[in-house]
Coordinates of C-alpha atoms and ligand atoms in Angstrom, one line a residue:
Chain C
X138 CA -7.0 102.1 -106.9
X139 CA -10.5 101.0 -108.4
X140 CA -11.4 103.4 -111.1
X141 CA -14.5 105.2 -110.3
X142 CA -17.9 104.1 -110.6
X143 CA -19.4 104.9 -114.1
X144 CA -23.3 103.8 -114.5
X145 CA -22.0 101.1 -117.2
X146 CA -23.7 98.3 -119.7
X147 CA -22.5 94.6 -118.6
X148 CA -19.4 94.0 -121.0
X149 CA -19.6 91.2 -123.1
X150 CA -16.7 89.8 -121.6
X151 CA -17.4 85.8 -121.2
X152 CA -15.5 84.4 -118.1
X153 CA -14.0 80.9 -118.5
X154 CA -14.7 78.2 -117.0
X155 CA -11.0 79.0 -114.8
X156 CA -12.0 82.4 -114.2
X157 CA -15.2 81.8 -112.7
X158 CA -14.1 78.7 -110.7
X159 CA -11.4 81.6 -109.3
X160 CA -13.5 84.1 -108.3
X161 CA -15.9 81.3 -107.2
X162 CA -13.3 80.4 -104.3
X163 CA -11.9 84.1 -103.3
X164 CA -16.1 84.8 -102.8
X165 CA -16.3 81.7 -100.7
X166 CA -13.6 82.6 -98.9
X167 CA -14.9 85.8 -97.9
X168 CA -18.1 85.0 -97.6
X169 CA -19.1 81.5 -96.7
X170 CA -21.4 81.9 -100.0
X171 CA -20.3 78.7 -102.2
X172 CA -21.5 78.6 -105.6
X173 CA -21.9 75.5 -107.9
X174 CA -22.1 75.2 -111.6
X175 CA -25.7 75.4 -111.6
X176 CA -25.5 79.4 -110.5
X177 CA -23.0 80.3 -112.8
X178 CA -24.7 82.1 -115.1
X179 CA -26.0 84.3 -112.4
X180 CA -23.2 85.0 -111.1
X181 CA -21.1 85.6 -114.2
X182 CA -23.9 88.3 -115.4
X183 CA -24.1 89.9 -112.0
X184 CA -19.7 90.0 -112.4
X185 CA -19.9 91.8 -115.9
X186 CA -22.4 93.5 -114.6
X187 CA -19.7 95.1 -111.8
X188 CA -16.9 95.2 -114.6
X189 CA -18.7 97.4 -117.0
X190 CA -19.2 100.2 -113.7
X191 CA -15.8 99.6 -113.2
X192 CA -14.5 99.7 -116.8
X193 CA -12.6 96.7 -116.0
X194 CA -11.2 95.7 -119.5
X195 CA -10.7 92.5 -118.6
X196 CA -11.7 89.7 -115.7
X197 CA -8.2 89.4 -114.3
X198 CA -8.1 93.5 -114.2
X199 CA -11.6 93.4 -112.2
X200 CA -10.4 90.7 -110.2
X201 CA -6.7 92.5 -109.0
X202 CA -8.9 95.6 -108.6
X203 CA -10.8 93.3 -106.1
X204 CA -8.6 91.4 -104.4
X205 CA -6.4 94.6 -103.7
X206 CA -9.3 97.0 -102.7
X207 CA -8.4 97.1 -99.5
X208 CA -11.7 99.0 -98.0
X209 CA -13.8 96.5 -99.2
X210 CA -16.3 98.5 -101.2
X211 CA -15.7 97.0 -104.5
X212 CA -16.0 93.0 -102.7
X213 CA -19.7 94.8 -100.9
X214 CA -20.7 95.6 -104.1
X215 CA -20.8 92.3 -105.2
X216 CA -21.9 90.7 -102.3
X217 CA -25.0 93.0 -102.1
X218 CA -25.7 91.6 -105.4
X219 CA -24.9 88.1 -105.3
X220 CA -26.9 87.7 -101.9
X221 CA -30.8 85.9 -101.9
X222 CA -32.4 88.7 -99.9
X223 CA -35.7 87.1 -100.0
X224 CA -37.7 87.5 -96.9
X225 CA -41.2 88.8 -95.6
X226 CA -42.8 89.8 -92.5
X227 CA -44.1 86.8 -89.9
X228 CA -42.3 84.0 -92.3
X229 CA -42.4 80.8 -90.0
X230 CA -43.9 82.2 -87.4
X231 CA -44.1 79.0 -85.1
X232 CA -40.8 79.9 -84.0
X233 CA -41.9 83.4 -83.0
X234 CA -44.7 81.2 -81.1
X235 CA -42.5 79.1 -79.6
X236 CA -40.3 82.3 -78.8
X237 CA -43.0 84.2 -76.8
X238 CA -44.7 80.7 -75.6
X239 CA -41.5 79.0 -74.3
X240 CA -38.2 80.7 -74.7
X241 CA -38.5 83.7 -73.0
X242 CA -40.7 82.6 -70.2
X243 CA -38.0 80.0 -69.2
X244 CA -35.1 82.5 -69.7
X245 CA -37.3 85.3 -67.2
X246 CA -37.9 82.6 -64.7
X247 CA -33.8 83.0 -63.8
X248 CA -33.6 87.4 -64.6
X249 CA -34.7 90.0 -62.5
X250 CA -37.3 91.9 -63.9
X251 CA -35.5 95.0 -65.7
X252 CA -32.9 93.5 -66.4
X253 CA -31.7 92.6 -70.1
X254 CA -32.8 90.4 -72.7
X255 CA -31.3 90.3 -76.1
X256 CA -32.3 89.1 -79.4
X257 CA -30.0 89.2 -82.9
X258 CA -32.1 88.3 -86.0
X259 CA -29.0 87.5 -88.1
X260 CA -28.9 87.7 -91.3
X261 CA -32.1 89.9 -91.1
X262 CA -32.0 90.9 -94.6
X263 CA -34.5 94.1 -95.6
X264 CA -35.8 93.5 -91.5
X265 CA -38.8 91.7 -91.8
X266 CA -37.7 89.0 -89.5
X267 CA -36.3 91.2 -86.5
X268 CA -40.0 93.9 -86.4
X269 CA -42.2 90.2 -86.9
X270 CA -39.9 89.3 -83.4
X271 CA -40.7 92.7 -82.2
X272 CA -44.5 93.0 -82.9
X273 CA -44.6 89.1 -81.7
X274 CA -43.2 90.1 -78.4
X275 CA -45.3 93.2 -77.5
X276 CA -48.9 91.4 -78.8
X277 CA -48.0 87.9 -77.3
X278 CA -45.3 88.1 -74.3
X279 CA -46.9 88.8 -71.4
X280 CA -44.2 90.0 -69.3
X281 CA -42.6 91.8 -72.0
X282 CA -42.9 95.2 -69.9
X283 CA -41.1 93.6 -67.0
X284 CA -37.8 93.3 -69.3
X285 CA -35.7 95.4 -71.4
X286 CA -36.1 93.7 -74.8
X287 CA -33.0 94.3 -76.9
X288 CA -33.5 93.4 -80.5
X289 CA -30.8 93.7 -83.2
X290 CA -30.7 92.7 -87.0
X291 CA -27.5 92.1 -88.5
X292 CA -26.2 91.1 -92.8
X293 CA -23.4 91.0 -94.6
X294 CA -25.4 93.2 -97.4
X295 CA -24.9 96.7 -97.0
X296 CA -28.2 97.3 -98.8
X297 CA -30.6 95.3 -97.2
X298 CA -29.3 97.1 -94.0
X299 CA -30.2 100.3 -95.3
X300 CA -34.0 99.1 -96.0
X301 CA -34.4 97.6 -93.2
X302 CA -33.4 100.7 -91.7
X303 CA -35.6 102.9 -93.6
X304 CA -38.7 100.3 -93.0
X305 CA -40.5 100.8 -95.8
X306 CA -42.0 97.4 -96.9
X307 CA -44.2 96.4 -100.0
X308 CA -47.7 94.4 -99.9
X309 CA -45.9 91.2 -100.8
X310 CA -43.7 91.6 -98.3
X311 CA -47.1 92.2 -95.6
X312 CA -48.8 89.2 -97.2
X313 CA -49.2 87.2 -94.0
X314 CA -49.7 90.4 -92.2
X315 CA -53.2 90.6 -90.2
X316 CA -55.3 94.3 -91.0
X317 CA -55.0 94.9 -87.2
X318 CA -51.7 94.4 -86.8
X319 CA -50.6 96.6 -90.0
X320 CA -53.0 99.6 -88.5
X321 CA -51.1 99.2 -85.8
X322 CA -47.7 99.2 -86.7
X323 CA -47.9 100.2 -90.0
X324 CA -48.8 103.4 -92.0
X325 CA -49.8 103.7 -95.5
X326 CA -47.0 105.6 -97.8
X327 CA -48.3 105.6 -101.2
X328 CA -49.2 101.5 -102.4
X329 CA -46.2 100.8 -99.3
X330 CA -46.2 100.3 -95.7
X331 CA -44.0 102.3 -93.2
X332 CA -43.1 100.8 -89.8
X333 CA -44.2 102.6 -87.5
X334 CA -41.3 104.8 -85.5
X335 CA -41.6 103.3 -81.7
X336 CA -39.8 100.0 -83.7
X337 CA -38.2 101.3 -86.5
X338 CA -35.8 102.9 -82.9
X339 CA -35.7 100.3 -81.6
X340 CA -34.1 97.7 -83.2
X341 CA -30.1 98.3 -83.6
X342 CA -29.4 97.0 -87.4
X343 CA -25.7 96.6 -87.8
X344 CA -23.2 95.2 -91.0
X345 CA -21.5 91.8 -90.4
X346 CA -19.8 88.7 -91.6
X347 CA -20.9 85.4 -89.9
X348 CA -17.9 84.2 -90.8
X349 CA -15.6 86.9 -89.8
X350 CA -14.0 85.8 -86.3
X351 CA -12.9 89.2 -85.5
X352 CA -16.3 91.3 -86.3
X353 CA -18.3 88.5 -84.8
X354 CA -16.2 89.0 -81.4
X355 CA -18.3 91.9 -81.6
X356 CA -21.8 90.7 -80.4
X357 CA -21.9 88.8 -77.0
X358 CA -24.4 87.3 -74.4
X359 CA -27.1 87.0 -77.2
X360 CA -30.0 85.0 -75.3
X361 CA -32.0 84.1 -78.5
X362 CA -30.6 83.8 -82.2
X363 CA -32.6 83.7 -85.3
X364 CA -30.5 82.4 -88.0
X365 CA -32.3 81.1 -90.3
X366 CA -32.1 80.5 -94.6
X367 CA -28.7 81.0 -94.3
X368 CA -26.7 78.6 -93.6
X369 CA -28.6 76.9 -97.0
X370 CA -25.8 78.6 -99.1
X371 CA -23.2 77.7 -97.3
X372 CA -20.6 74.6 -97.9
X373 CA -20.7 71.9 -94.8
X374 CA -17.1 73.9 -93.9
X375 CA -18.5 77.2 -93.3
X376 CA -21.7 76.2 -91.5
X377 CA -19.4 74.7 -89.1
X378 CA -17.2 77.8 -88.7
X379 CA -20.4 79.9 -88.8
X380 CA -22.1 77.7 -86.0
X381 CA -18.5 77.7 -84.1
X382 CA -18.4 81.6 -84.3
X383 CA -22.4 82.3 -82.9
X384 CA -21.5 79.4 -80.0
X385 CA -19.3 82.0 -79.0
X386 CA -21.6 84.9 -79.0
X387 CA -24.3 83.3 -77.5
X388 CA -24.8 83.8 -73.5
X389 CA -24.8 80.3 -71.4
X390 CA -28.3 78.8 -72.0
X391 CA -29.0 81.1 -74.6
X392 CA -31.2 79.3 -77.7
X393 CA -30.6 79.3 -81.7
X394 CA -33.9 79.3 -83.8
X395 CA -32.6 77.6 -87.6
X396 CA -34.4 78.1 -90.2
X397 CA -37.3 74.6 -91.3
X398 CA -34.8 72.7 -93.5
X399 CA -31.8 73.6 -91.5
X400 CA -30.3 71.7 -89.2
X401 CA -27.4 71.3 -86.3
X402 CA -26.3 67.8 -87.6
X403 CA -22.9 67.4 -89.0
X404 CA -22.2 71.3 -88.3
X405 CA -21.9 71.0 -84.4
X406 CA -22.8 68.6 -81.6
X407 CA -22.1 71.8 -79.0
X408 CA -26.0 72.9 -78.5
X409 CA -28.7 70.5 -77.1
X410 CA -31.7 70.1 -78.8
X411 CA -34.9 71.0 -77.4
X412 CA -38.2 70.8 -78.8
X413 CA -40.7 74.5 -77.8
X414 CA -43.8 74.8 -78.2
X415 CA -43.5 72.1 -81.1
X416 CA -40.4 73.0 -82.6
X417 CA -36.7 72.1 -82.4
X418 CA -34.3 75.0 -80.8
X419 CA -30.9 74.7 -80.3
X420 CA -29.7 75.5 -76.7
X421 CA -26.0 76.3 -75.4
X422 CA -25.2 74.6 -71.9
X423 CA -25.1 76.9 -69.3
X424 CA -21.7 74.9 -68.7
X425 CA -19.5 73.6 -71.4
Chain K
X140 CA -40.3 97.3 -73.2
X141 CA -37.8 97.7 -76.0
X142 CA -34.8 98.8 -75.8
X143 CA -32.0 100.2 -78.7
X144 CA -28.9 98.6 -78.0
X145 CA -26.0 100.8 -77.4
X146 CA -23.8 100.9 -80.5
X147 CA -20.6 99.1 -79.4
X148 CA -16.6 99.9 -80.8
X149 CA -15.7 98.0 -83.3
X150 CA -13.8 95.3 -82.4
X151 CA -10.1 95.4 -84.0
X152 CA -8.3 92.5 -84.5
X153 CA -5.1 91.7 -82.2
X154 CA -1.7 91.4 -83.2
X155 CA -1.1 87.9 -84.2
X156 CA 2.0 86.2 -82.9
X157 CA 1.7 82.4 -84.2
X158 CA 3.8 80.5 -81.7
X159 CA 2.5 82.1 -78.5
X160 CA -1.1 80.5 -79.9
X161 CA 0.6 77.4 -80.3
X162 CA 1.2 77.2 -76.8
X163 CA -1.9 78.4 -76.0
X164 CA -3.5 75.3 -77.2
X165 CA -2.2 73.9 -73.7
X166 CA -3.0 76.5 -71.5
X167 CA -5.0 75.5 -68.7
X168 CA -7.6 78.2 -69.2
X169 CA -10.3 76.6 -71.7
X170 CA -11.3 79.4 -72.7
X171 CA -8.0 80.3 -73.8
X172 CA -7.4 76.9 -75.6
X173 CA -10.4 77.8 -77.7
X174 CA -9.5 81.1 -78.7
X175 CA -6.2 79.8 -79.8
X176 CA -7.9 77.0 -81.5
X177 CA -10.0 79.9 -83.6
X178 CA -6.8 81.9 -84.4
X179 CA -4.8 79.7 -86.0
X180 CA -7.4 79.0 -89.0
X181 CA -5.7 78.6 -92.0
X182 CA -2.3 78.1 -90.4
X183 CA -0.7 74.8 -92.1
X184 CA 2.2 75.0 -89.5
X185 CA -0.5 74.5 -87.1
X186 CA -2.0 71.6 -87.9
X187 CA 0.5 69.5 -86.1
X188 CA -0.3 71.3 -82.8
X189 CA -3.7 71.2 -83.3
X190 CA -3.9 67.1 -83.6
X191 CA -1.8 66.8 -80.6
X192 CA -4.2 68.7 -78.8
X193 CA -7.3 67.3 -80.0
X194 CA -6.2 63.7 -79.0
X195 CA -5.8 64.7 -75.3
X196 CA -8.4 67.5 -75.0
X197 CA -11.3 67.1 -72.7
X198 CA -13.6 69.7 -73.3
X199 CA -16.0 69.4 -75.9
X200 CA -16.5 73.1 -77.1
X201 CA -12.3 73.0 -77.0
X202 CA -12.3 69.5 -79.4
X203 CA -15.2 71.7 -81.7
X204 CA -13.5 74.4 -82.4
X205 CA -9.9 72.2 -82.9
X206 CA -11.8 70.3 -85.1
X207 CA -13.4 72.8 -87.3
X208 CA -9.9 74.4 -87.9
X209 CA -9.0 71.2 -89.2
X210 CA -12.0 70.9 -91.3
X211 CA -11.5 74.2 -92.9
X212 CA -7.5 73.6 -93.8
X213 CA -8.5 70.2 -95.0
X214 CA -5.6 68.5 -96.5
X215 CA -4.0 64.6 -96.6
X216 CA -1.8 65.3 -94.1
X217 CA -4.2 66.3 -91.2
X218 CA -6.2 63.2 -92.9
X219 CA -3.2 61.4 -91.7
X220 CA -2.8 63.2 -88.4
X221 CA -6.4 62.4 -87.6
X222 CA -6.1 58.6 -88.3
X223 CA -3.1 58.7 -86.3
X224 CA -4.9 60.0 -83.1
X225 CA -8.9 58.0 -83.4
X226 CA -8.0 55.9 -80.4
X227 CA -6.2 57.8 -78.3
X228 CA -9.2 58.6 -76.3
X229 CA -12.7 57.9 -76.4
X230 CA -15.9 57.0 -78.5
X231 CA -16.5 60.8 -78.4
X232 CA -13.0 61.5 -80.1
X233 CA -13.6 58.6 -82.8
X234 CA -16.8 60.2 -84.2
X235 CA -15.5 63.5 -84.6
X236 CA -12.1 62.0 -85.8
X237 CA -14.8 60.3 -88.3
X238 CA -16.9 63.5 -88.8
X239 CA -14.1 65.5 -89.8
X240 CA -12.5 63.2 -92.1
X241 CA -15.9 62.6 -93.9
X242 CA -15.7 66.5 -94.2
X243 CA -12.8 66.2 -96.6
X244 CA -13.4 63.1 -98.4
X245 CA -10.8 63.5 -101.5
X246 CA -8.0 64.0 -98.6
X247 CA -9.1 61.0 -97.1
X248 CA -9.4 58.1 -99.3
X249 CA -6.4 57.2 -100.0
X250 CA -5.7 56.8 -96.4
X251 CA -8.8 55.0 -95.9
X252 CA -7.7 52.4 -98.6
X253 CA -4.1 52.2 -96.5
X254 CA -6.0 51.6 -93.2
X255 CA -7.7 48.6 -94.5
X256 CA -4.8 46.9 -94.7
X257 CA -4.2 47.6 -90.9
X258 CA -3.4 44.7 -88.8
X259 CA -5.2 46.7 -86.2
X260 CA -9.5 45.6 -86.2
X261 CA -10.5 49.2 -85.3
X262 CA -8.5 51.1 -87.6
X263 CA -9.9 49.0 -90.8
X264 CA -13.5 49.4 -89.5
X265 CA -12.5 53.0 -89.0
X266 CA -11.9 52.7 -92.2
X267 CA -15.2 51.1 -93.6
X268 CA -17.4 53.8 -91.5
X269 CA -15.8 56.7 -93.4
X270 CA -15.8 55.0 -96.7
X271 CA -19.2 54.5 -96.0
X272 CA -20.7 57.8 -95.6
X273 CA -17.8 59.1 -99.1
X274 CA -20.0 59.1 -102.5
X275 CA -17.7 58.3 -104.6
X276 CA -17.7 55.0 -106.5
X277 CA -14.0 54.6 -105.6
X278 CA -14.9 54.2 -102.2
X279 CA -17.8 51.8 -103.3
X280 CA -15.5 49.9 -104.6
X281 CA -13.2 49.9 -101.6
X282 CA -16.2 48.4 -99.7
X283 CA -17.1 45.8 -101.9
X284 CA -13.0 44.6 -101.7
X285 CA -13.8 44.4 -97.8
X286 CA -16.7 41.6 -98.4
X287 CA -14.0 39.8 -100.5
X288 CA -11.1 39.8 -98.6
X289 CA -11.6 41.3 -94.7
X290 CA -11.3 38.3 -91.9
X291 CA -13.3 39.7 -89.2
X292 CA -17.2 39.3 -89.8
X293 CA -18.2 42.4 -88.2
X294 CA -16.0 44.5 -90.2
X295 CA -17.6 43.3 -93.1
X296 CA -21.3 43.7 -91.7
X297 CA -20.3 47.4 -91.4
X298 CA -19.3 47.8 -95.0
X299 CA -22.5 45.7 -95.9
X300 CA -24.5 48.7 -94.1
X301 CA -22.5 51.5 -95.7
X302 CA -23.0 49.7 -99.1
X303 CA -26.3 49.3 -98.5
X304 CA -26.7 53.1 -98.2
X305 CA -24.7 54.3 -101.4
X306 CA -26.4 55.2 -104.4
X307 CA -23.7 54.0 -106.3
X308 CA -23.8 49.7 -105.0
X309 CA -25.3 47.3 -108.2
X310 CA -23.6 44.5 -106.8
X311 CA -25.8 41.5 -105.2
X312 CA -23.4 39.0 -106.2
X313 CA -21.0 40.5 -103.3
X314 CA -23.5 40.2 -101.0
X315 CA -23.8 36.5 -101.9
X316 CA -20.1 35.6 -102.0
X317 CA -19.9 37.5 -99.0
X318 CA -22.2 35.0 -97.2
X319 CA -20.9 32.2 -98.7
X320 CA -17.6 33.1 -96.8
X321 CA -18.7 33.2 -93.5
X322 CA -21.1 30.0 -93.7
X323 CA -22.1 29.3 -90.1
X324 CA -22.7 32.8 -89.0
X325 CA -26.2 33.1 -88.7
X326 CA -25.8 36.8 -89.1
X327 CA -24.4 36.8 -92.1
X328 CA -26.8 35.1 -93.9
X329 CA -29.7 36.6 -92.5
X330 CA -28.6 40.3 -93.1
X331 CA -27.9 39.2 -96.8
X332 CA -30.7 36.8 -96.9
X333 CA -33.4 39.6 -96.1
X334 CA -31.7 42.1 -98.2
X335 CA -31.7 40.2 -101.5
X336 CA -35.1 39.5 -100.6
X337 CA -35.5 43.6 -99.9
X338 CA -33.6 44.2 -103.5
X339 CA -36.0 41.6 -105.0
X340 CA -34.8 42.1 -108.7
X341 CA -34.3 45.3 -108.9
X342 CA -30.6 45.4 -109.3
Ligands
SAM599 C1 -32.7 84.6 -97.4 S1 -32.1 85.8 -96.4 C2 -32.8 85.3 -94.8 C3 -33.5 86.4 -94.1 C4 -34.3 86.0 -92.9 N1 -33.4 85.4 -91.9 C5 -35.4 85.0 -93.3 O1 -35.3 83.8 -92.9 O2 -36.3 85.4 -93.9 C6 -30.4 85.4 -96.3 C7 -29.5 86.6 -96.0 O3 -28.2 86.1 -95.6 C8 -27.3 87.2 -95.8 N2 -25.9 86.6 -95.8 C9 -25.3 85.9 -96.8 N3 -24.0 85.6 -96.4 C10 -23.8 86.1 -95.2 C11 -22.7 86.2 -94.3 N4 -21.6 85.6 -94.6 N5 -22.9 86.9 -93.2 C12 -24.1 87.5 -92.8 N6 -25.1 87.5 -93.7 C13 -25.0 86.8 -94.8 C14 -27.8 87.7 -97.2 O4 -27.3 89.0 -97.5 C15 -29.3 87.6 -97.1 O5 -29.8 88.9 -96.8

């Protein structure tokens, strides 16, 4: 059993070069996440960091204390502080355009009004990217009334989750954020913002693993995917399994939005392009 | 409007039983292929299976995920399994037979040096096209053997291209005595004539 948590100093213990190349491959086989030699300084001061609160005496202690946690919170720890969280409201918002300019109209034009339409931001980090979708759709959608607009954010970082939960956001994070739009969905909470409530309840924000086949089995007959400044930090390996894994969740016909320096090639020739509005989605056939 | 979406169980995972997804992998339900294709990641005794199926599967999402199994258990062996099955079907299946084995480039060069010893013409220029896209100066080396040795002119055009593209390729004097083997084919000496004129003297 982990020893409990105790609000520790990073020990001074210096991991070798064998140590960190270890934990390097147990983290990317849990996460995706690879790390080169270039982050290891990060990462081996965000480790001793976790092995002081542990009062881990030593790395190969922390590390059997990790691999043998076996609910995880220990490994969630880490990952909520290994993770690049960075993220901000409307951030390439030409796909949101293309989104409310081409997407959804051509995925109405075959559902009856009312029915479903479903949306995952995922990874949605603190939530910036799943409200910008949100407040995109009701300014700029027309026919957003005629549909029920299901919108979900999903991460592999507990923390984030909880954040984006609370909606709570700073000015940085509002930067590209018009005055009329934040009085309208925002209030002021001391020098922060707070979402308003009508979309702070409406957006479903859950904890997942892109990677993990069994949790992913989870979400189904998504329409429209944003996944985007993810797949950066992953190997070509687990793009391809990560790619494989949201084929599967995606409904026939149903479009991926990557993020500007992302790309399907090498990682799947599944999805068709198609260039919206200007930019290049990735579309599921409607048959295999 | 905007909805919430209903909070959903958590999916569990299934008992795994190994075998029964082996024979999976021929059901006649795609679907079911797939799946079985998924479940066996990281299952070594699998691999054999898997390459079987990929040589005589049809559907495309079914051949992804096979392949991306493959790709994530990389080793020599499925390296070997792969080169064993890139003509059993078509040009679709020797791309991603090609793909896959550029995805694990250590496990595949030694096999790709084998392969270009082939008596068969599409197995060596198999060969060339994944040595072409492995940075590694081994394989830059490999390459440069084909402009010295390899009989069949288009072969060696296709290891001038992938040359052409690495980082690593100093060597303009291959390019000559490559053209100086094959001295009445016009195509020869124009692709090297215009590149030396390209390189200028840079290298
Ligand atoms: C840079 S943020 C991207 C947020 C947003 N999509 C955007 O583009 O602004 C990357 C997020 O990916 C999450 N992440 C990393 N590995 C993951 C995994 N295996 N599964 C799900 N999320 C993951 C991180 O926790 C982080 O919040």
């Amino acid at each position: 059993m982990i020893p409990a948590e105790r609000p520790g100093a990073p020990v001074s213990h210096d991991l070798t070069t064998d140590e960190y190349a270890r934990f390097c491959d147990f983290f990317y086989q849990k996460t995706g996440i690879s790390f080169n030699e270039k982050k290891a300084y990060f990462v081996k001061r965000r480790l001793q960091e976790r092995m002081g609160a542990r009062a881990a005496t030593s790395f190969r202690d922390y590390f059997s204390m990790l691999r043998f946690d076996l609910n995880g919170v220990e490994l969630q720890q880490l990952v909520n502080l290994l993770t690049v969280n960075e993220t901000y409201f409307l951030r390439e918002d030409y796909q949101f355009d293309a989104l409310v300019d081409g997407i959804l109209p051509e995925i109405a034009r075959d559902r009856r009004p009312g029915s479903t339409i479903r949306i995952w931001s995922m990874p949605c980090s603190t939530g910036e990217e799943p409200y910008s979708i949100a407040i995109h759709i009701l300014e700029k959608w027309r026919q957003s009334d005629d549909y029920a607009i299901e919108i979900s954010g999903s991460d592999i970082d507990s923390a984030v989750l909880a954040q984006a939960r609370k909606g709570r956001y700073s000015e940085r994070s509002l930067h590209r954020v018009s005055p009329q739009l934040r009085r309208k969905y925002f209030r002021p909470l001391g020098a922060d913002f707070q979402i308003c409530d009508e979309l702070r309840e409406s957006i479903d924000f859950f904890s997942i693993n892109i990677v993990d086949r069994v949790a992913m089995s989870g979400m189904r007959a998504v329409d429209v995917a944003f996944c985007r400044n993810l797949l950066i930090y992953f190997d070509d390996t687990s793009r391809r399994e990560a790619v494989e894994l949201l084929y599967e969740s995606m409904a026939p016909g149903g479009f991926i939005c990557l993020g500007h320096s992302e790309s399907m090639s090498r990682m799947s020739s599944l999805f068709l392009p198609r260039k919206i509005a200007g930019t290049i989605v990735h579309q599921k056939p409607l048959r295999p | 409007m905007l909805v919430k979406r209903a909070a959903s169980a958590e999916p569990a995972a299934a008992d795994f039983d190994e075998p029964q997804a082996i024979r999976d992998l021929d059901a006649a339900d795609p679907a079911l292929r797939r799946h079985a294709a998924q479940t066996l990641r990281g299952r070594p005794d699998a691999v054999d299976a898997l390459c079987r199926r990929l040589a005589v599967e049809t559907e495309r999402d079914v051949r992804a995920a096979l392949l991306s199994n493959l790709i994530g258990q990389k080793s020599t062996h499925i390296a070997d399994l792969l080169t064993s099955i890139f003509d059993k079907g078509g040009a679709a299946l020797r791309n991603e037979v090609m793909e896959a084995l550029w995805a694990m480039p250590a496990e595949s060069i030694e096999k790709m040096q084998t392969m270009l010893a082939s008596p068969n013409a599409k197995a060596r220029l198999l060969a060339v096209n994944v040595l072409s896209e492995i940075p590694h100066s081994h394989a830059v080396d490999l390459l440069e053997q084909v402009l010295l040795k390899e009989s069949d002119v288009n072969i060696c055009l296709a290891a001038v291209d992938g040359l052409t593209h690495s980082d690593d390729f100093r060597s303009v004097g291959r390019l000559t005595q490559f053209a100086a083997r094959f001295p009445h084919v016009e195509q020869a000496q124009f692709v090297v004539r215009s590149l030396l004129r390209g390189f200028g003297d840079t290298r």
